[in-house]
Amino acid sequence: MKRKSDLGLYDTVNPAIPGFLIFTFEKIRKIQFSELLQDHNLNEIGFDPNIAFYLDRLGDFESTKDLNLHRANRVRNLAKHYAICELFYTNKMTSKIESEIKQASYDYVLIAEVEDIVKSFHNARLKFTRITGNGTFCKIKDVAKILAIHKEHYLWEEMGVLTHG
């Protein structure tokens, strides 16, 4: 019996499409504790991943007297070592895309030119999740590990610097 991979189905159904992966990183910002007390609807259009970072680590509280300030300060210090990561892909790099990336003011961006954007995107997302344990936040010290293969073999452009502290 032939294995699925030997049948050529993957090549027929999922043809390699060349393109670009865009890895963006933005340091978690220092937030005011009063921001945590606002109503944060996760489905809201203005969802702020910075606040989500804090709320994920602080748990539930309803008022200022429920907010553990000691723990909140620890999370604030922890946030200095984390970044928000977003992964995008496109089949061609246009000046409009480059302009939008620059206007977004990310702390660090790596653009990799790959032979198969779907497969590369899937593999990059799996590696990111395996290293970070989630799909949004990563330790700044892990960024080099996450990007190693793309930086070494597929680098197209790199912008900015990402340091903690």
PDB file of C-alpha atoms in Angstrom:
ATOM      1  CA  MET A   1       0.000   0.000   0.000  1.00  0.00           C
ATOM      2  CA  LYS A   2       1.387   3.385  -0.963  1.00  0.00           C
ATOM      3  CA  ARG A   3       1.682   6.191   1.538  1.00  0.00           C
ATOM      4  CA  LYS A   4      -0.308   9.384   0.912  1.00  0.00           C
ATOM      5  CA  SER A   5       2.893  11.327   0.298  1.00  0.00           C
ATOM      6  CA  ASP A   6       3.902   8.863  -2.449  1.00  0.00           C
ATOM      7  CA  LEU A   7       0.690   9.440  -4.427  1.00  0.00           C
ATOM      8  CA  GLY A   8       1.575  12.995  -5.468  1.00  0.00           C
ATOM      9  CA  LEU A   9      -1.683  14.331  -4.037  1.00  0.00           C
ATOM     10  CA  TYR A  10       0.144  16.976  -2.022  1.00  0.00           C
ATOM     11  CA  ASP A  11       1.874  18.304  -5.132  1.00  0.00           C
ATOM     12  CA  THR A  12      -1.388  18.391  -7.120  1.00  0.00           C
ATOM     13  CA  VAL A  13      -3.679  19.834  -4.477  1.00  0.00           C
ATOM     14  CA  ASN A  14      -1.128  22.082  -2.759  1.00  0.00           C
ATOM     15  CA  PRO A  15       1.110  23.437  -5.507  1.00  0.00           C
ATOM     16  CA  ALA A  16       4.139  25.413  -4.359  1.00  0.00           C
ATOM     17  CA  ILE A  17       3.404  29.130  -4.653  1.00  0.00           C
ATOM     18  CA  PRO A  18       6.443  31.368  -4.273  1.00  0.00           C
ATOM     19  CA  GLY A  19       6.071  34.434  -2.121  1.00  0.00           C
ATOM     20  CA  PHE A  20       7.107  36.262   1.008  1.00  0.00           C
ATOM     21  CA  LEU A  21       6.689  35.634   4.719  1.00  0.00           C
ATOM     22  CA  ILE A  22       6.633  38.763   6.847  1.00  0.00           C
ATOM     23  CA  PHE A  23       7.518  38.356  10.524  1.00  0.00           C
ATOM     24  CA  THR A  24       6.740  41.430  12.627  1.00  0.00           C
ATOM     25  CA  PHE A  25       7.667  41.991  16.256  1.00  0.00           C
ATOM     26  CA  GLU A  26       6.594  44.783  18.555  1.00  0.00           C
ATOM     27  CA  LYS A  27       7.676  45.047  22.179  1.00  0.00           C
ATOM     28  CA  ILE A  28       4.910  44.843  24.773  1.00  0.00           C
ATOM     29  CA  ARG A  29       4.275  48.401  25.879  1.00  0.00           C
ATOM     30  CA  LYS A  30       4.208  49.530  29.486  1.00  0.00           C
ATOM     31  CA  ILE A  31       0.570  50.118  30.311  1.00  0.00           C
ATOM     32  CA  GLN A  32      -1.027  52.088  33.077  1.00  0.00           C
ATOM     33  CA  PHE A  33      -2.892  49.949  35.564  1.00  0.00           C
ATOM     34  CA  SER A  34      -5.998  52.079  35.025  1.00  0.00           C
ATOM     35  CA  GLU A  35      -6.144  50.643  31.484  1.00  0.00           C
ATOM     36  CA  LEU A  36      -6.624  47.183  32.983  1.00  0.00           C
ATOM     37  CA  LEU A  37      -9.783  48.298  34.753  1.00  0.00           C
ATOM     38  CA  GLN A  38     -11.591  49.220  31.552  1.00  0.00           C
ATOM     39  CA  ASP A  39     -14.028  46.769  29.970  1.00  0.00           C
ATOM     40  CA  HIS A  40     -12.036  44.709  27.467  1.00  0.00           C
ATOM     41  CA  ASN A  41     -14.198  42.811  25.030  1.00  0.00           C
ATOM     42  CA  LEU A  42     -12.027  40.281  23.164  1.00  0.00           C
ATOM     43  CA  ASN A  43     -14.218  40.602  20.067  1.00  0.00           C
ATOM     44  CA  GLU A  44     -13.938  44.372  20.045  1.00  0.00           C
ATOM     45  CA  ILE A  45     -12.462  45.947  16.920  1.00  0.00           C
ATOM     46  CA  GLY A  46      -9.928  47.922  18.947  1.00  0.00           C
ATOM     47  CA  PHE A  47      -8.550  44.827  20.729  1.00  0.00           C
ATOM     48  CA  ASP A  48      -5.136  45.597  22.246  1.00  0.00           C
ATOM     49  CA  PRO A  49      -2.741  42.630  22.498  1.00  0.00           C
ATOM     50  CA  ASN A  50      -0.633  44.597  25.003  1.00  0.00           C
ATOM     51  CA  ILE A  51      -3.516  44.628  27.467  1.00  0.00           C
ATOM     52  CA  ALA A  52      -4.276  40.982  26.668  1.00  0.00           C
ATOM     53  CA  PHE A  53      -0.702  40.108  27.720  1.00  0.00           C
ATOM     54  CA  TYR A  54      -1.301  41.660  31.141  1.00  0.00           C
ATOM     55  CA  LEU A  55      -4.821  40.269  31.578  1.00  0.00           C
ATOM     56  CA  ASP A  56      -3.696  36.731  30.667  1.00  0.00           C
ATOM     57  CA  ARG A  57      -1.141  36.842  33.462  1.00  0.00           C
ATOM     58  CA  LEU A  58      -3.170  38.706  36.081  1.00  0.00           C
ATOM     59  CA  GLY A  59      -6.396  36.737  35.948  1.00  0.00           C
ATOM     60  CA  ASP A  60      -9.813  38.138  36.803  1.00  0.00           C
ATOM     61  CA  PHE A  61     -10.441  41.226  38.889  1.00  0.00           C
ATOM     62  CA  GLU A  62     -13.308  43.703  38.927  1.00  0.00           C
ATOM     63  CA  SER A  63     -12.015  46.790  40.701  1.00  0.00           C
ATOM     64  CA  THR A  64      -8.849  48.501  41.831  1.00  0.00           C
ATOM     65  CA  LYS A  65      -9.063  46.838  45.224  1.00  0.00           C
ATOM     66  CA  ASP A  66      -9.097  43.412  43.496  1.00  0.00           C
ATOM     67  CA  LEU A  67      -5.990  44.216  41.438  1.00  0.00           C
ATOM     68  CA  ASN A  68      -2.894  42.787  43.098  1.00  0.00           C
ATOM     69  CA  LEU A  69      -0.416  45.656  42.530  1.00  0.00           C
ATOM     70  CA  HIS A  70       2.599  43.560  43.492  1.00  0.00           C
ATOM     71  CA  ARG A  71       1.667  40.962  40.871  1.00  0.00           C
ATOM     72  CA  ALA A  72       0.822  43.676  38.334  1.00  0.00           C
ATOM     73  CA  ASN A  73       4.289  45.184  38.787  1.00  0.00           C
ATOM     74  CA  ARG A  74       5.864  41.752  38.281  1.00  0.00           C
ATOM     75  CA  VAL A  75       3.907  41.371  35.043  1.00  0.00           C
ATOM     76  CA  ARG A  76       4.995  44.865  33.992  1.00  0.00           C
ATOM     77  CA  ASN A  77       8.647  43.832  34.521  1.00  0.00           C
ATOM     78  CA  LEU A  78       8.046  40.558  32.683  1.00  0.00           C
ATOM     79  CA  ALA A  79       6.542  42.463  29.748  1.00  0.00           C
ATOM     80  CA  LYS A  80       9.923  44.115  29.105  1.00  0.00           C
ATOM     81  CA  HIS A  81      11.175  40.745  27.888  1.00  0.00           C
ATOM     82  CA  TYR A  82       8.284  39.930  25.539  1.00  0.00           C
ATOM     83  CA  ALA A  83       7.127  40.959  22.080  1.00  0.00           C
ATOM     84  CA  ILE A  84       3.941  40.611  20.076  1.00  0.00           C
ATOM     85  CA  CYS A  85       4.584  38.567  16.962  1.00  0.00           C
ATOM     86  CA  GLU A  86       2.489  38.637  13.832  1.00  0.00           C
ATOM     87  CA  LEU A  87       3.140  36.508  10.774  1.00  0.00           C
ATOM     88  CA  PHE A  88       1.854  37.517   7.350  1.00  0.00           C
ATOM     89  CA  TYR A  89       2.338  36.222   3.837  1.00  0.00           C
ATOM     90  CA  THR A  90       1.920  37.581   0.344  1.00  0.00           C
ATOM     91  CA  ASN A  91       2.623  36.255  -3.122  1.00  0.00           C
ATOM     92  CA  LYS A  92       4.397  39.461  -4.183  1.00  0.00           C
ATOM     93  CA  MET A  93       6.026  42.310  -2.341  1.00  0.00           C
ATOM     94  CA  THR A  94       4.642  45.651  -3.461  1.00  0.00           C
ATOM     95  CA  SER A  95       5.641  49.171  -2.541  1.00  0.00           C
ATOM     96  CA  LYS A  96       2.241  49.535  -0.837  1.00  0.00           C
ATOM     97  CA  ILE A  97       2.956  46.567   1.451  1.00  0.00           C
ATOM     98  CA  GLU A  98       6.446  47.859   2.236  1.00  0.00           C
ATOM     99  CA  SER A  99       5.011  51.305   2.991  1.00  0.00           C
ATOM    100  CA  GLU A 100       2.366  49.860   5.331  1.00  0.00           C
ATOM    101  CA  ILE A 101       5.024  47.863   7.186  1.00  0.00           C
ATOM    102  CA  LYS A 102       7.152  50.968   7.687  1.00  0.00           C
ATOM    103  CA  GLN A 103       4.153  53.065   8.788  1.00  0.00           C
ATOM    104  CA  ALA A 104       3.176  50.453  11.378  1.00  0.00           C
ATOM    105  CA  SER A 105       6.417  51.197  13.265  1.00  0.00           C
ATOM    106  CA  TYR A 106       7.245  47.643  14.287  1.00  0.00           C
ATOM    107  CA  ASP A 107      10.345  47.231  16.417  1.00  0.00           C
ATOM    108  CA  TYR A 108      11.638  44.465  14.157  1.00  0.00           C
ATOM    109  CA  VAL A 109      10.594  43.034  10.791  1.00  0.00           C
ATOM    110  CA  LEU A 110      12.054  40.168   8.802  1.00  0.00           C
ATOM    111  CA  ILE A 111      10.845  39.503   5.283  1.00  0.00           C
ATOM    112  CA  ALA A 112      11.765  36.131   3.815  1.00  0.00           C
ATOM    113  CA  GLU A 113      11.366  35.120   0.189  1.00  0.00           C
ATOM    114  CA  VAL A 114      10.228  31.483   0.081  1.00  0.00           C
ATOM    115  CA  GLU A 115       9.445  28.931  -2.611  1.00  0.00           C
ATOM    116  CA  ASP A 116       6.130  27.824  -1.058  1.00  0.00           C
ATOM    117  CA  ILE A 117       4.304  30.418   1.080  1.00  0.00           C
ATOM    118  CA  VAL A 118       1.562  28.072   2.284  1.00  0.00           C
ATOM    119  CA  LYS A 119       3.949  25.367   3.494  1.00  0.00           C
ATOM    120  CA  SER A 120       6.414  27.930   4.872  1.00  0.00           C
ATOM    121  CA  PHE A 121       3.671  29.837   6.691  1.00  0.00           C
ATOM    122  CA  HIS A 122       2.349  26.621   8.216  1.00  0.00           C
ATOM    123  CA  ASN A 123       5.826  25.480   9.311  1.00  0.00           C
ATOM    124  CA  ALA A 124       6.736  28.913  10.706  1.00  0.00           C
ATOM    125  CA  ARG A 125       3.487  29.071  12.707  1.00  0.00           C
ATOM    126  CA  LEU A 126       4.087  25.548  14.099  1.00  0.00           C
ATOM    127  CA  LYS A 127       7.668  26.401  15.077  1.00  0.00           C
ATOM    128  CA  PHE A 128       6.546  29.641  16.703  1.00  0.00           C
ATOM    129  CA  THR A 129       3.841  27.872  18.707  1.00  0.00           C
ATOM    130  CA  ARG A 130       6.217  25.082  19.735  1.00  0.00           C
ATOM    131  CA  ILE A 131       8.829  27.564  21.006  1.00  0.00           C
ATOM    132  CA  THR A 132       6.463  30.047  22.656  1.00  0.00           C
ATOM    133  CA  GLY A 133       3.588  27.842  23.753  1.00  0.00           C
ATOM    134  CA  ASN A 134       1.076  30.318  22.282  1.00  0.00           C
ATOM    135  CA  GLY A 135       0.345  32.107  19.037  1.00  0.00           C
ATOM    136  CA  THR A 136       0.896  35.751  19.915  1.00  0.00           C
ATOM    137  CA  PHE A 137       3.647  36.513  22.420  1.00  0.00           C
ATOM    138  CA  CYS A 138       7.282  35.451  22.478  1.00  0.00           C
ATOM    139  CA  LYS A 139      10.284  36.094  24.641  1.00  0.00           C
ATOM    140  CA  ILE A 140      12.586  38.526  22.870  1.00  0.00           C
ATOM    141  CA  LYS A 141      15.502  36.153  23.474  1.00  0.00           C
ATOM    142  CA  ASP A 142      13.647  33.468  21.440  1.00  0.00           C
ATOM    143  CA  VAL A 143      13.232  35.604  18.312  1.00  0.00           C
ATOM    144  CA  ALA A 144      16.616  34.522  16.891  1.00  0.00           C
ATOM    145  CA  LYS A 145      15.660  30.851  17.373  1.00  0.00           C
ATOM    146  CA  ILE A 146      12.260  31.385  15.743  1.00  0.00           C
ATOM    147  CA  LEU A 147      13.752  33.127  12.707  1.00  0.00           C
ATOM    148  CA  ALA A 148      17.043  31.210  12.326  1.00  0.00           C
ATOM    149  CA  ILE A 149      16.251  29.283   9.139  1.00  0.00           C
ATOM    150  CA  HIS A 150      14.442  32.174   7.446  1.00  0.00           C
ATOM    151  CA  LYS A 151      17.185  34.636   8.301  1.00  0.00           C
ATOM    152  CA  GLU A 152      19.970  32.352   7.114  1.00  0.00           C
ATOM    153  CA  HIS A 153      18.464  30.983   3.886  1.00  0.00           C
ATOM    154  CA  TYR A 154      15.578  33.187   2.774  1.00  0.00           C
ATOM    155  CA  LEU A 155      16.290  36.711   4.003  1.00  0.00           C
ATOM    156  CA  TRP A 156      14.932  39.345   1.667  1.00  0.00           C
ATOM    157  CA  GLU A 157      14.855  42.365   3.956  1.00  0.00           C
ATOM    158  CA  GLU A 158      15.334  43.123   7.636  1.00  0.00           C
ATOM    159  CA  MET A 159      14.241  46.275   9.467  1.00  0.00           C
ATOM    160  CA  GLY A 160      14.715  47.464  13.036  1.00  0.00           C
ATOM    161  CA  VAL A 161      16.219  45.985  16.156  1.00  0.00           C
ATOM    162  CA  LEU A 162      14.547  44.098  18.971  1.00  0.00           C
ATOM    163  CA  THR A 163      16.145  44.266  22.394  1.00  0.00           C
ATOM    164  CA  HIS A 164      14.585  43.800  25.801  1.00  0.00           C
ATOM    165  CA  GLY A 165      14.675  46.202  28.676  1.00  0.00           C
TER     166      GLY A 165
END
